[in-house]
Amino acid sequence: MKPRPSQPVPVTPLDLGDSLRLRFAVPEDFDALVVYIERVPEYRSPTDSVAEWAHELMSGKHPTTRASDFTVVEDTRTGKIVSSLCIIPQTWSYGGIPFGCGRIEHVATDPAYRRRGLIRAQMDAIHGLSASKGELMQAITGIPWYYRQFGYAYAIDLYCGRKVRAPLPDPDHRSQYRVRPLRESDYAFVRSVYDYAARRQPFSVVRSDAHWEWEFSGRSTDSEVYRPWLIIEDTAQMQLGYIQHHPLSTNPGPWLLSVRQCALAPGVSPLNVIPDLLPALSRHVHLLRNTEGEMESAEPGEIVFILGRDDPVYVGLPDSVRSASWGYAWYIRIPDLALFLRHVQPALEKHLLGTPAEGYSGTLTLDFFRGGLRLVFDEGRITDVATLPHTEVEPSDACFPDLTFLELLGGRRSYAQIKESDPDCRASDRAQVLLAALFPPFTGNLWHSD
């Protein structure tokens, strides 16, 4: 990863007025943070699982995150924490080029202290911390609209997938494929299949050896973000793929299995495996829900594959039981767009190959109405990416209002789709060819670091 000049971490503690003080957290803040979490109604899941996740991030056990990656606002009159957020450092990749990304999480404020700018002050501090780590992007899976005011845009798909009605388990069915819990001997297999699948899409998340160990065996089963693993195998016990899913609900009645990852090894066809995998998953769920293994009273349920808008697994799902699931989007912030594009320049040049833009020489000027960018090409090589002030943008080849260009870069919407909803987005015919080649769609699912 190319180094980026460090920027100073904001000076804290910072007096916010009205006896409120902003600072970076220390491990000893954990108990007070748990009490604060219990006062915040937005934590819809059980607060003990959220607290366990926070403890993982603050305890020093997590591969990348420490207590000092949290900001807290405390009321100095009572010593109580009244607002907080954190950043989870991770490495993402664009076209095989790794870059630092800071994921913002645990954002909340005690209801009695809202509308005082506490989150804005903490976002400024955490953006400075992210810059000091050399991270080129920040990302949030957040509530609607809210993070737009901090320079974020919905730019990358999130939680898109397919939902299927699961067949009732048939004790007499003899499946060619089955699932079983992950073993330590499976670790290398899962890593290799993940790396193979990640190459299919522009964006992916890169994990170190330490991070993989954490995902396999380090995380607490009581954590909000714990996800069990399953191995897909045939009757000869050959590994064919893997699944990672949300823990099963213990509530009685119809069940829902949320699959966050499902990937098959090279050369394994989903047309063969996936139809037979559905009854195998249904049987696995019912055996887990009934410790005695009796399934006469089993109830039907649903399996939702949260693998993106498009995934090879979907071709094996029967049309008769398949429907689209709800989708959302990542909030993305790129504070220095020219720097980011220069960093991923090899990927952009590779995207031109095999398109009408291959070997292009010339310029591409983008107008964002308050400034812009100029990309210079020489026989398909990008020789310069420069930030332009508004006075030097015209005449431009393309215009993108607000932060809509991030949607194109993130692969969530094409130029034509942005143009349909934003009439002030425009591009010349030549620019449309270049933009379509440089920024292919992202239709997959990012397995982010928690």
Short mmCIF file of C-alpha atoms in Angstrom, two decimals:
data_model
loop_
_atom_site.label_atom_id
_atom_site.label_comp_id
_atom_site.label_asym_id
_atom_site.label_seq_id
_atom_site.Cartn_x
_atom_site.Cartn_y
_atom_site.Cartn_z
CA MET A 1 0.00 0.00 0.00
CA LYS A 2 1.41 3.40 -0.94
CA PRO A 3 2.10 5.49 2.17
CA ARG A 4 0.23 8.67 2.73
CA PRO A 5 1.75 11.58 4.70
CA SER A 6 0.48 11.45 8.26
CA GLN A 7 -1.81 14.11 9.60
CA PRO A 8 -1.90 15.00 13.28
CA VAL A 9 -4.52 13.38 15.47
CA PRO A 10 -6.88 16.04 16.86
CA VAL A 11 -5.87 17.38 20.24
CA THR A 12 -8.08 16.06 23.04
CA PRO A 13 -9.63 16.43 25.54
CA LEU A 14 -11.72 19.08 23.83
CA ASP A 15 -14.10 21.31 25.77
CA LEU A 16 -17.49 21.32 24.00
CA GLY A 17 -19.13 23.68 26.47
CA ASP A 18 -21.95 23.07 28.94
CA SER A 19 -19.66 20.80 31.01
CA LEU A 20 -19.22 18.36 28.09
CA ARG A 21 -15.77 17.07 27.17
CA LEU A 22 -14.68 15.10 24.10
CA ARG A 23 -11.71 12.72 24.31
CA PHE A 24 -10.41 9.43 23.01
CA ALA A 25 -11.32 6.46 25.16
CA VAL A 26 -9.13 4.28 27.36
CA PRO A 27 -9.79 0.62 28.32
CA GLU A 28 -11.04 1.70 31.74
CA ASP A 29 -14.00 3.42 30.05
CA PHE A 30 -15.62 0.11 29.19
CA ASP A 31 -17.87 -0.24 32.26
CA ALA A 32 -19.17 3.31 31.87
CA LEU A 33 -19.70 2.69 28.15
CA VAL A 34 -21.86 -0.35 28.91
CA VAL A 35 -24.06 1.70 31.25
CA TYR A 36 -24.37 4.31 28.50
CA ILE A 37 -25.30 1.68 25.87
CA GLU A 38 -28.17 0.53 28.08
CA ARG A 39 -29.62 4.05 28.00
CA VAL A 40 -29.66 4.34 24.20
CA PRO A 41 -32.92 3.05 22.68
CA GLU A 42 -31.49 2.64 19.15
CA TYR A 43 -29.59 -0.48 20.14
CA ARG A 44 -32.41 -2.77 19.07
CA SER A 45 -30.55 -6.00 19.74
CA PRO A 46 -29.85 -7.17 23.29
CA THR A 47 -27.48 -4.69 24.92
CA ASP A 48 -25.31 -7.46 26.37
CA SER A 49 -24.32 -8.64 22.86
CA VAL A 50 -23.57 -5.03 21.81
CA ALA A 51 -21.53 -4.58 24.97
CA GLU A 52 -19.59 -7.78 24.23
CA TRP A 53 -18.78 -6.47 20.75
CA ALA A 54 -17.61 -3.17 22.24
CA HIS A 55 -15.47 -5.09 24.72
CA GLU A 56 -13.84 -7.03 21.86
CA LEU A 57 -12.96 -3.76 20.16
CA MET A 58 -11.66 -2.06 23.31
CA SER A 59 -9.90 -4.94 25.05
CA GLY A 60 -6.82 -5.12 22.83
CA LYS A 61 -7.78 -8.58 21.51
CA HIS A 62 -9.12 -7.31 18.18
CA PRO A 63 -6.58 -7.40 15.32
CA THR A 64 -6.89 -3.71 14.39
CA THR A 65 -9.01 -1.83 16.94
CA ARG A 66 -8.22 -0.51 20.40
CA ALA A 67 -9.96 1.61 23.02
CA SER A 68 -8.13 4.63 21.59
CA ASP A 69 -10.14 4.18 18.36
CA PHE A 70 -13.27 5.21 20.32
CA THR A 71 -14.28 8.77 21.02
CA VAL A 72 -16.46 9.53 24.02
CA VAL A 73 -18.20 12.64 25.25
CA GLU A 74 -18.57 12.77 29.01
CA ASP A 75 -20.57 15.06 31.24
CA THR A 76 -17.94 16.31 33.69
CA ARG A 77 -20.63 17.09 36.26
CA THR A 78 -21.62 13.42 36.57
CA GLY A 79 -18.73 11.56 34.95
CA LYS A 80 -21.19 9.77 32.68
CA ILE A 81 -20.50 8.99 29.03
CA VAL A 82 -23.29 10.57 26.99
CA SER A 83 -22.13 10.02 23.37
CA SER A 84 -19.64 7.84 21.54
CA LEU A 85 -18.46 6.40 18.26
CA CYS A 86 -15.49 4.41 17.02
CA ILE A 87 -13.51 3.57 13.92
CA ILE A 88 -12.59 0.02 12.97
CA PRO A 89 -9.45 0.14 10.79
CA GLN A 90 -9.42 -2.36 7.94
CA THR A 91 -7.97 -2.95 4.50
CA TRP A 92 -10.22 -2.89 1.47
CA SER A 93 -9.19 -3.53 -2.10
CA TYR A 94 -10.20 -2.00 -5.42
CA GLY A 95 -9.29 -4.05 -8.45
CA GLY A 96 -6.64 -5.84 -6.41
CA ILE A 97 -5.12 -2.61 -5.06
CA PRO A 98 -5.32 -2.53 -1.23
CA PHE A 99 -6.08 0.68 0.65
CA GLY A 100 -6.89 1.66 4.21
CA CYS A 101 -10.55 2.12 5.10
CA GLY A 102 -11.94 3.24 8.45
CA ARG A 103 -15.37 1.82 9.28
CA ILE A 104 -17.37 4.06 11.63
CA GLU A 105 -19.46 2.21 14.22
CA HIS A 106 -21.10 2.41 17.66
CA VAL A 107 -22.46 5.88 16.88
CA ALA A 108 -25.03 7.00 19.44
CA THR A 109 -25.96 9.75 21.88
CA ASP A 110 -27.95 9.60 25.09
CA PRO A 111 -31.44 10.99 24.24
CA ALA A 112 -31.08 13.70 26.89
CA TYR A 113 -27.99 15.14 25.13
CA ARG A 114 -29.03 15.16 21.50
CA ARG A 115 -29.02 18.07 19.04
CA ARG A 116 -25.92 19.63 20.58
CA GLY A 117 -23.48 18.75 17.77
CA LEU A 118 -21.81 15.96 19.73
CA ILE A 119 -21.67 13.53 16.82
CA ARG A 120 -20.33 16.21 14.48
CA ALA A 121 -17.51 17.01 16.90
CA GLN A 122 -16.65 13.32 17.19
CA MET A 123 -16.82 12.78 13.42
CA ASP A 124 -14.30 15.59 12.96
CA ALA A 125 -12.02 13.94 15.51
CA ILE A 126 -12.36 10.45 14.06
CA HIS A 127 -11.80 11.73 10.51
CA GLY A 128 -8.55 13.24 11.73
CA LEU A 129 -7.60 9.96 13.39
CA SER A 130 -8.40 8.08 10.18
CA ALA A 131 -6.24 10.48 8.18
CA SER A 132 -3.35 9.97 10.59
CA LYS A 133 -3.57 6.22 9.88
CA GLY A 134 -3.27 6.87 6.15
CA GLU A 135 -6.79 5.63 5.40
CA LEU A 136 -8.11 6.82 2.03
CA MET A 137 -11.78 6.07 2.70
CA GLN A 138 -14.29 5.96 5.53
CA ALA A 139 -17.41 3.79 5.44
CA ILE A 140 -20.58 3.49 7.52
CA THR A 141 -23.56 1.14 7.56
CA GLY A 142 -25.81 3.80 9.04
CA ILE A 143 -29.34 5.10 9.42
CA PRO A 144 -31.04 6.82 6.46
CA TRP A 145 -29.85 10.29 5.41
CA TYR A 146 -28.02 11.15 8.64
CA TYR A 147 -24.41 10.75 7.48
CA ARG A 148 -24.88 12.78 4.29
CA GLN A 149 -24.30 15.87 6.44
CA PHE A 150 -20.74 14.69 7.18
CA GLY A 151 -19.66 14.24 3.55
CA TYR A 152 -20.86 10.67 2.98
CA ALA A 153 -22.86 9.29 0.05
CA TYR A 154 -24.63 5.98 -0.60
CA ALA A 155 -22.02 4.55 -2.97
CA ILE A 156 -21.65 0.75 -2.58
CA ASP A 157 -24.34 -1.93 -2.35
CA LEU A 158 -25.14 -3.40 1.06
CA TYR A 159 -27.50 -6.21 2.19
CA CYS A 160 -28.79 -7.08 -1.28
CA GLY A 161 -29.70 -10.69 -1.86
CA ARG A 162 -32.23 -13.41 -2.56
CA LYS A 163 -34.75 -15.05 -0.27
CA VAL A 164 -36.03 -18.60 -0.69
CA ARG A 165 -38.69 -20.70 0.98
CA ALA A 166 -36.87 -23.56 2.60
CA PRO A 167 -38.15 -27.09 2.03
CA LEU A 168 -39.31 -29.09 5.00
CA PRO A 169 -36.65 -31.61 5.99
CA ASP A 170 -37.33 -35.05 4.63
CA PRO A 171 -35.72 -37.83 6.73
CA ASP A 172 -35.82 -40.14 3.70
CA HIS A 173 -34.06 -37.66 1.35
CA ARG A 174 -30.56 -38.76 0.40
CA SER A 175 -28.66 -35.61 -0.44
CA GLN A 176 -25.41 -35.57 -2.39
CA TYR A 177 -24.29 -32.59 -0.33
CA ARG A 178 -24.39 -31.65 3.33
CA VAL A 179 -23.13 -29.01 5.73
CA ARG A 180 -21.14 -29.38 8.92
CA PRO A 181 -19.46 -27.01 11.42
CA LEU A 182 -16.07 -25.52 10.59
CA ARG A 183 -12.94 -27.31 11.84
CA GLU A 184 -9.43 -25.96 12.26
CA SER A 185 -8.33 -28.13 9.36
CA ASP A 186 -10.74 -26.14 7.12
CA TYR A 187 -9.14 -22.72 7.73
CA ALA A 188 -6.77 -22.75 4.75
CA PHE A 189 -9.55 -23.99 2.46
CA VAL A 190 -11.92 -21.17 3.46
CA ARG A 191 -9.20 -18.55 2.95
CA SER A 192 -8.36 -19.83 -0.52
CA VAL A 193 -12.01 -19.94 -1.62
CA TYR A 194 -12.63 -16.45 -0.23
CA ASP A 195 -9.64 -15.04 -2.12
CA TYR A 196 -10.81 -16.73 -5.32
CA ALA A 197 -14.35 -15.36 -4.99
CA ALA A 198 -13.13 -11.86 -4.06
CA ARG A 199 -11.40 -11.48 -7.43
CA ARG A 200 -14.75 -11.49 -9.25
CA GLN A 201 -15.72 -7.98 -8.09
CA PRO A 202 -14.02 -4.55 -8.03
CA PHE A 203 -14.27 -4.20 -4.23
CA SER A 204 -13.26 -6.71 -1.60
CA VAL A 205 -11.88 -6.77 1.95
CA VAL A 206 -8.36 -8.01 2.65
CA ARG A 207 -7.55 -9.84 5.90
CA SER A 208 -4.22 -10.49 7.55
CA ASP A 209 -3.29 -13.83 9.13
CA ALA A 210 -4.17 -12.37 12.54
CA HIS A 211 -7.53 -11.20 11.26
CA TRP A 212 -8.37 -14.62 9.85
CA GLU A 213 -7.52 -16.26 13.18
CA TRP A 214 -9.82 -13.77 14.87
CA GLU A 215 -12.68 -14.53 12.48
CA PHE A 216 -12.26 -18.29 12.87
CA SER A 217 -11.68 -18.68 16.58
CA GLY A 218 -11.12 -15.40 18.41
CA ARG A 219 -14.55 -13.81 18.54
CA SER A 220 -16.90 -14.41 21.45
CA THR A 221 -20.06 -16.36 20.64
CA ASP A 222 -21.93 -13.77 22.75
CA SER A 223 -20.85 -10.88 20.51
CA GLU A 224 -23.36 -8.97 18.41
CA VAL A 225 -21.27 -9.71 15.30
CA TYR A 226 -20.53 -13.41 15.89
CA ARG A 227 -21.26 -15.43 12.75
CA PRO A 228 -21.04 -19.26 12.73
CA TRP A 229 -19.32 -21.07 9.85
CA LEU A 230 -20.37 -24.19 7.94
CA ILE A 231 -18.48 -26.28 5.42
CA ILE A 232 -20.27 -27.64 2.35
CA GLU A 233 -19.09 -31.13 1.45
CA ASP A 234 -20.15 -34.13 -0.60
CA THR A 235 -20.79 -37.68 0.58
CA ALA A 236 -17.08 -38.42 0.17
CA GLN A 237 -16.37 -35.60 2.66
CA MET A 238 -14.66 -33.46 0.01
CA GLN A 239 -14.78 -29.74 0.81
CA LEU A 240 -16.79 -27.88 -1.84
CA GLY A 241 -17.44 -24.48 -0.28
CA TYR A 242 -18.35 -22.62 2.88
CA ILE A 243 -21.17 -20.67 4.49
CA GLN A 244 -21.15 -18.00 7.17
CA HIS A 245 -24.50 -17.08 8.69
CA HIS A 246 -26.18 -15.17 11.49
CA PRO A 247 -26.85 -17.15 14.66
CA LEU A 248 -30.25 -18.80 14.61
CA SER A 249 -33.10 -17.25 16.53
CA THR A 250 -34.37 -19.30 19.44
CA ASN A 251 -37.90 -17.98 18.95
CA PRO A 252 -40.49 -20.68 18.21
CA GLY A 253 -42.31 -20.81 14.91
CA PRO A 254 -41.07 -20.23 11.33
CA TRP A 255 -37.30 -19.73 11.17
CA LEU A 256 -35.03 -17.50 9.13
CA LEU A 257 -31.45 -18.39 8.26
CA SER A 258 -29.47 -15.33 7.11
CA VAL A 259 -26.47 -16.39 5.02
CA ARG A 260 -23.84 -13.64 4.90
CA GLN A 261 -21.35 -15.61 2.84
CA CYS A 262 -21.68 -18.61 0.56
CA ALA A 263 -18.81 -19.41 -1.78
CA LEU A 264 -17.89 -22.49 -3.77
CA ALA A 265 -14.43 -23.72 -4.66
CA PRO A 266 -13.12 -23.30 -8.23
CA GLY A 267 -14.65 -25.86 -10.56
CA VAL A 268 -17.69 -26.53 -8.34
CA SER A 269 -20.90 -25.65 -10.16
CA PRO A 270 -23.73 -23.98 -8.21
CA LEU A 271 -26.13 -25.65 -10.67
CA ASN A 272 -25.24 -28.95 -9.04
CA VAL A 273 -24.68 -27.98 -5.43
CA ILE A 274 -27.15 -25.24 -4.54
CA PRO A 275 -30.49 -27.03 -5.27
CA ASP A 276 -29.40 -29.92 -3.04
CA LEU A 277 -27.93 -27.53 -0.47
CA LEU A 278 -31.33 -26.08 0.45
CA PRO A 279 -32.71 -29.29 2.02
CA ALA A 280 -29.31 -29.83 3.67
CA LEU A 281 -29.50 -26.37 5.29
CA SER A 282 -33.12 -26.96 6.29
CA ARG A 283 -32.17 -30.22 7.97
CA HIS A 284 -29.22 -28.53 9.73
CA VAL A 285 -31.48 -25.79 11.10
CA HIS A 286 -34.12 -28.18 12.39
CA LEU A 287 -31.54 -30.38 14.08
CA LEU A 288 -30.11 -27.33 15.82
CA ARG A 289 -33.55 -26.17 16.92
CA ASN A 290 -34.51 -29.60 18.18
CA THR A 291 -31.74 -31.07 20.29
CA GLU A 292 -33.39 -34.50 20.22
CA GLY A 293 -33.19 -34.55 16.44
CA GLU A 294 -36.90 -35.24 15.93
CA MET A 295 -38.40 -33.35 13.00
CA GLU A 296 -42.01 -34.56 12.79
CA SER A 297 -43.27 -31.18 14.07
CA ALA A 298 -40.89 -29.14 11.98
CA GLU A 299 -42.18 -25.86 10.57
CA PRO A 300 -41.13 -24.36 7.22
CA GLY A 301 -38.84 -21.38 7.18
CA GLU A 302 -36.85 -19.10 4.90
CA ILE A 303 -33.22 -18.78 3.87
CA VAL A 304 -31.95 -15.39 2.77
CA PHE A 305 -28.67 -15.27 0.88
CA ILE A 306 -27.21 -11.80 1.46
CA LEU A 307 -24.59 -12.06 -1.27
CA GLY A 308 -25.24 -8.91 -3.31
CA ARG A 309 -27.34 -8.06 -6.33
CA ASP A 310 -25.66 -10.80 -8.33
CA ASP A 311 -23.76 -13.93 -7.30
CA PRO A 312 -23.05 -17.31 -8.89
CA VAL A 313 -24.96 -19.00 -6.05
CA TYR A 314 -28.22 -17.45 -7.27
CA VAL A 315 -28.25 -19.43 -10.52
CA GLY A 316 -28.78 -22.59 -8.50
CA LEU A 317 -31.79 -21.26 -6.57
CA PRO A 318 -35.14 -22.50 -7.93
CA ASP A 319 -37.21 -19.72 -9.50
CA SER A 320 -40.34 -21.09 -7.86
CA VAL A 321 -39.10 -20.26 -4.35
CA ARG A 322 -36.88 -17.25 -5.03
CA SER A 323 -37.50 -13.54 -4.48
CA ALA A 324 -35.33 -10.48 -4.07
CA SER A 325 -34.48 -9.45 -0.54
CA TRP A 326 -34.28 -5.92 0.82
CA GLY A 327 -31.14 -3.98 -0.04
CA TYR A 328 -29.40 -0.90 1.32
CA ALA A 329 -26.08 0.83 0.66
CA TRP A 330 -22.78 1.73 2.28
CA TYR A 331 -22.20 5.35 3.13
CA ILE A 332 -18.77 6.19 1.69
CA ARG A 333 -16.50 9.21 2.24
CA ILE A 334 -13.35 9.83 0.21
CA PRO A 335 -11.73 13.02 1.53
CA ASP A 336 -9.16 13.30 -1.30
CA LEU A 337 -10.62 11.88 -4.49
CA ALA A 338 -7.56 12.62 -6.64
CA LEU A 339 -5.31 10.84 -4.13
CA PHE A 340 -7.60 7.81 -4.11
CA LEU A 341 -7.74 7.59 -7.92
CA ARG A 342 -3.96 7.89 -8.16
CA HIS A 343 -3.63 5.08 -5.62
CA VAL A 344 -5.89 2.71 -7.60
CA GLN A 345 -4.54 3.85 -10.98
CA PRO A 346 -3.32 0.34 -12.01
CA ALA A 347 -6.84 -1.02 -11.51
CA LEU A 348 -8.39 1.78 -13.54
CA GLU A 349 -5.97 1.20 -16.40
CA LYS A 350 -6.73 -2.52 -16.32
CA HIS A 351 -10.45 -1.76 -16.56
CA LEU A 352 -9.83 -0.05 -19.92
CA LEU A 353 -8.48 -3.24 -21.50
CA GLY A 354 -10.90 -4.92 -23.87
CA THR A 355 -13.17 -1.85 -24.05
CA PRO A 356 -13.46 0.89 -26.68
CA ALA A 357 -11.39 3.06 -24.32
CA GLU A 358 -8.35 0.76 -24.49
CA GLY A 359 -5.30 2.74 -25.61
CA TYR A 360 -7.06 6.10 -25.19
CA SER A 361 -4.95 9.27 -25.24
CA GLY A 362 -6.45 12.54 -24.08
CA THR A 363 -8.14 13.99 -21.02
CA LEU A 364 -11.28 13.49 -18.97
CA THR A 365 -12.43 16.53 -17.01
CA LEU A 366 -15.08 16.07 -14.31
CA ASP A 367 -17.08 18.95 -12.87
CA PHE A 368 -18.49 18.58 -9.35
CA PHE A 369 -19.85 22.17 -9.45
CA ARG A 370 -17.61 23.27 -6.56
CA GLY A 371 -14.45 21.95 -8.12
CA GLY A 372 -13.44 18.96 -10.15
CA LEU A 373 -10.82 16.58 -11.47
CA ARG A 374 -8.77 16.16 -14.62
CA LEU A 375 -7.46 12.75 -15.66
CA VAL A 376 -4.78 12.65 -18.36
CA PHE A 377 -4.32 9.51 -20.49
CA ASP A 378 -1.48 8.44 -22.76
CA GLU A 379 -2.18 5.30 -24.79
CA GLY A 380 -4.31 3.83 -22.04
CA ARG A 381 -2.00 4.88 -19.20
CA ILE A 382 -3.16 7.46 -16.65
CA THR A 383 -0.31 9.95 -16.40
CA ASP A 384 -1.95 12.49 -14.09
CA VAL A 385 -4.96 12.97 -11.81
CA ALA A 386 -5.31 16.57 -10.65
CA THR A 387 -7.78 18.38 -8.41
CA LEU A 388 -9.17 21.48 -10.10
CA PRO A 389 -10.71 24.59 -8.57
CA HIS A 390 -14.14 25.53 -9.88
CA THR A 391 -12.67 28.30 -12.05
CA GLU A 392 -10.59 25.79 -14.04
CA VAL A 393 -13.16 23.05 -14.56
CA GLU A 394 -14.93 24.46 -17.60
CA PRO A 395 -15.25 23.21 -20.23
CA SER A 396 -15.80 19.83 -18.67
CA ASP A 397 -16.51 16.43 -20.18
CA ALA A 398 -18.94 15.37 -17.46
CA CYS A 399 -20.82 16.89 -14.51
CA PHE A 400 -21.80 15.13 -11.29
CA PRO A 401 -23.87 17.04 -8.70
CA ASP A 402 -23.26 16.71 -4.98
CA LEU A 403 -21.49 13.39 -4.28
CA THR A 404 -23.11 11.32 -7.04
CA PHE A 405 -19.72 10.57 -8.61
CA LEU A 406 -19.03 8.31 -5.62
CA GLU A 407 -21.95 6.13 -6.71
CA LEU A 408 -20.28 5.65 -10.09
CA LEU A 409 -16.91 4.92 -8.51
CA GLY A 410 -18.50 2.53 -6.00
CA GLY A 411 -20.29 0.68 -8.79
CA ARG A 412 -23.75 1.17 -7.33
CA ARG A 413 -25.16 3.19 -10.24
CA SER A 414 -24.06 3.79 -13.83
CA TYR A 415 -23.89 7.21 -15.45
CA ALA A 416 -27.24 6.56 -17.18
CA GLN A 417 -28.88 5.65 -13.86
CA ILE A 418 -27.51 8.75 -12.13
CA LYS A 419 -28.60 10.91 -15.07
CA GLU A 420 -32.14 9.55 -14.82
CA SER A 421 -32.59 10.82 -11.27
CA ASP A 422 -30.26 13.85 -11.44
CA PRO A 423 -30.85 15.92 -14.60
CA ASP A 424 -27.83 18.12 -13.81
CA CYS A 425 -25.60 15.10 -14.36
CA ARG A 426 -24.35 15.13 -17.94
CA ALA A 427 -21.51 13.66 -19.99
CA SER A 428 -20.31 13.79 -23.58
CA ASP A 429 -20.45 10.63 -25.69
CA ARG A 430 -16.70 10.16 -25.31
CA ALA A 431 -16.87 10.70 -21.56
CA GLN A 432 -19.66 8.13 -21.22
CA VAL A 433 -17.47 5.50 -22.90
CA LEU A 434 -14.54 6.33 -20.63
CA LEU A 435 -16.63 6.39 -17.45
CA ALA A 436 -18.31 3.06 -18.23
CA ALA A 437 -14.91 1.46 -18.81
CA LEU A 438 -13.11 2.98 -15.82
CA PHE A 439 -15.79 2.26 -13.22
CA PRO A 440 -17.49 -1.13 -13.67
CA PRO A 441 -20.55 -2.05 -11.55
CA PHE A 442 -20.16 -3.66 -8.15
CA THR A 443 -22.93 -6.21 -7.64
CA GLY A 444 -21.44 -8.33 -4.87
CA ASN A 445 -21.26 -8.23 -1.10
CA LEU A 446 -18.44 -6.79 1.02
CA TRP A 447 -17.60 -8.95 4.01
CA HIS A 448 -16.48 -6.05 6.17
CA SER A 449 -14.46 -6.28 9.34
CA ASP A 450 -16.40 -5.89 12.60
#
